[in-house]
Amino acid sequence: MIAHLDTTLYPAPTPVPNPEIVYPDSDGEPMADNTKQFRWITVIQYNLEWLFAPDPTVFVAGDLLWYPVEGNNKIRQAPDVMVVFGAGKGDRGSYQQWKEGNVVPQVVFEILSPGNTLAEMNRKQAFYNRYGVEEYYIYDPDRNDFSGWVRTEADLEVLESTASWVSPRLGIRFEWSEAALHLYRPDGTPFASYGEVSHRLELALVAVEQERQRADQAQQNVAQAQQQADQERQRAEQAQQQADQERQRADQAQQQADQERQRAEQAQQQVDQERQRADRLAQQLKALGINLDETR
């Protein structure tokens, strides 16, 4: 005989839900340890944002946590600057790769500070290599030491020369020498700080305002010239009207003179006709024996 378990005495255990995994937006570390490091980070980030501003599919971020593996919030890294082609622009608390179409950040920058250790940088390089970064650049502004890695087939390979290197993905040029590192846009324009760009913008705005003022002045000059031309045209029209009136008066005077001449000619004709009648009458009387000259 099979014994049945009394479920009222032994109820089924309540399933425990899996706790939701939280992916923090901050690792608690500062973005930069000093002003020089911060300036380089912001210069690279801002200039890359300006460079790719027209392309809605390029996302540029600074000091943003990148989580490559869903379900594991311990695997993460916060590059000083990263560029992602295909993720799209927009604000994010962190870059959770599985929510971004599994698009890996293709280009990563790290700006060193005195607090960075060799072991730390080795771990970062191993992370970027493992999770598919295509280009990885490190710059130490204190030592002016610049290095770069580019993915070949499976791994990131160090660049043999960085003296005049052009990024395959970004198209920017790195000009590194013993004196300094300079970055240039694809059109040859050098990277500039926010303050430099702001100053250039102010100068450009001043130039635009000056051009606007010159355009306004030119417009006013054109308007004045147009007014003068209108006035001259009005005077010419008035003079033409006066000339037309004078011509009409002259025509009328000519007509009157012609009429007077015609009347004079008609009067002369009448006088001639009267003289001719008088001559004929005198001849007729003379034929009758009457001489008008003798009777006078």
XYZ file of N, CA and C in Angstrom, residues 11 20 40 47 50 61 82 134 136 140 142 162 166 172 187 189 200 227 250 257 271 286 290 292 296:
75
model
N 3.798 21.729 3.041
C 3.462 22.525 1.840
C 4.668 22.641 0.909
N 17.146 40.788 -9.435
C 17.485 41.552 -10.635
C 18.911 42.078 -10.535
N 43.057 66.472 -21.739
C 43.249 65.591 -22.883
C 42.003 64.746 -23.140
N 36.240 66.766 -29.637
C 36.586 66.839 -31.056
C 36.023 65.666 -31.836
N 32.341 66.443 -32.274
C 32.155 67.427 -33.342
C 32.382 66.790 -34.708
N 31.600 58.689 -26.184
C 31.377 58.857 -24.745
C 32.709 58.942 -24.018
N 35.495 56.458 -25.686
C 35.224 55.345 -26.588
C 34.300 55.817 -27.702
N 38.743 47.343 -31.758
C 39.537 47.340 -32.988
C 40.773 48.226 -32.894
N 43.073 50.725 -30.071
C 43.279 51.090 -28.672
C 44.491 52.011 -28.609
N 50.362 59.198 -22.440
C 50.807 59.696 -21.143
C 51.266 61.134 -21.352
N 52.255 63.396 -19.294
C 53.402 63.809 -18.487
C 54.713 63.389 -19.143
N 54.225 55.288 -34.617
C 53.080 56.178 -34.402
C 53.436 57.617 -34.745
N 47.387 57.284 -39.039
C 46.003 57.633 -39.333
C 45.101 56.495 -38.885
N 41.269 60.151 -38.255
C 42.073 61.232 -37.688
C 43.552 60.850 -37.755
N 40.284 66.497 -42.433
C 40.510 67.631 -43.329
C 41.751 68.423 -42.962
N 42.365 69.862 -39.995
C 42.137 70.803 -38.894
C 42.633 70.195 -37.573
N 37.160 80.730 -30.930
C 36.980 80.804 -32.382
C 35.521 81.105 -32.733
N 16.343 105.323 -53.970
C 15.543 106.526 -53.762
C 16.012 107.660 -54.674
N 3.580 124.666 -78.285
C 4.181 125.055 -79.563
C 3.338 124.562 -80.726
N -0.948 129.843 -85.846
C -0.261 130.591 -86.908
C -0.707 130.099 -88.275
N -9.656 139.848 -101.682
C -9.241 141.147 -102.221
C -8.945 141.033 -103.709
N -16.284 151.124 -119.597
C -15.487 151.785 -120.636
C -16.026 151.422 -121.998
N -18.085 154.944 -120.800
C -17.939 155.630 -119.511
C -16.552 155.352 -119.008
N -14.260 155.771 -116.057
C -14.307 156.088 -114.605
C -13.174 157.012 -114.225
N -13.731 160.971 -112.206
C -13.250 161.179 -110.838
C -12.748 162.586 -110.662
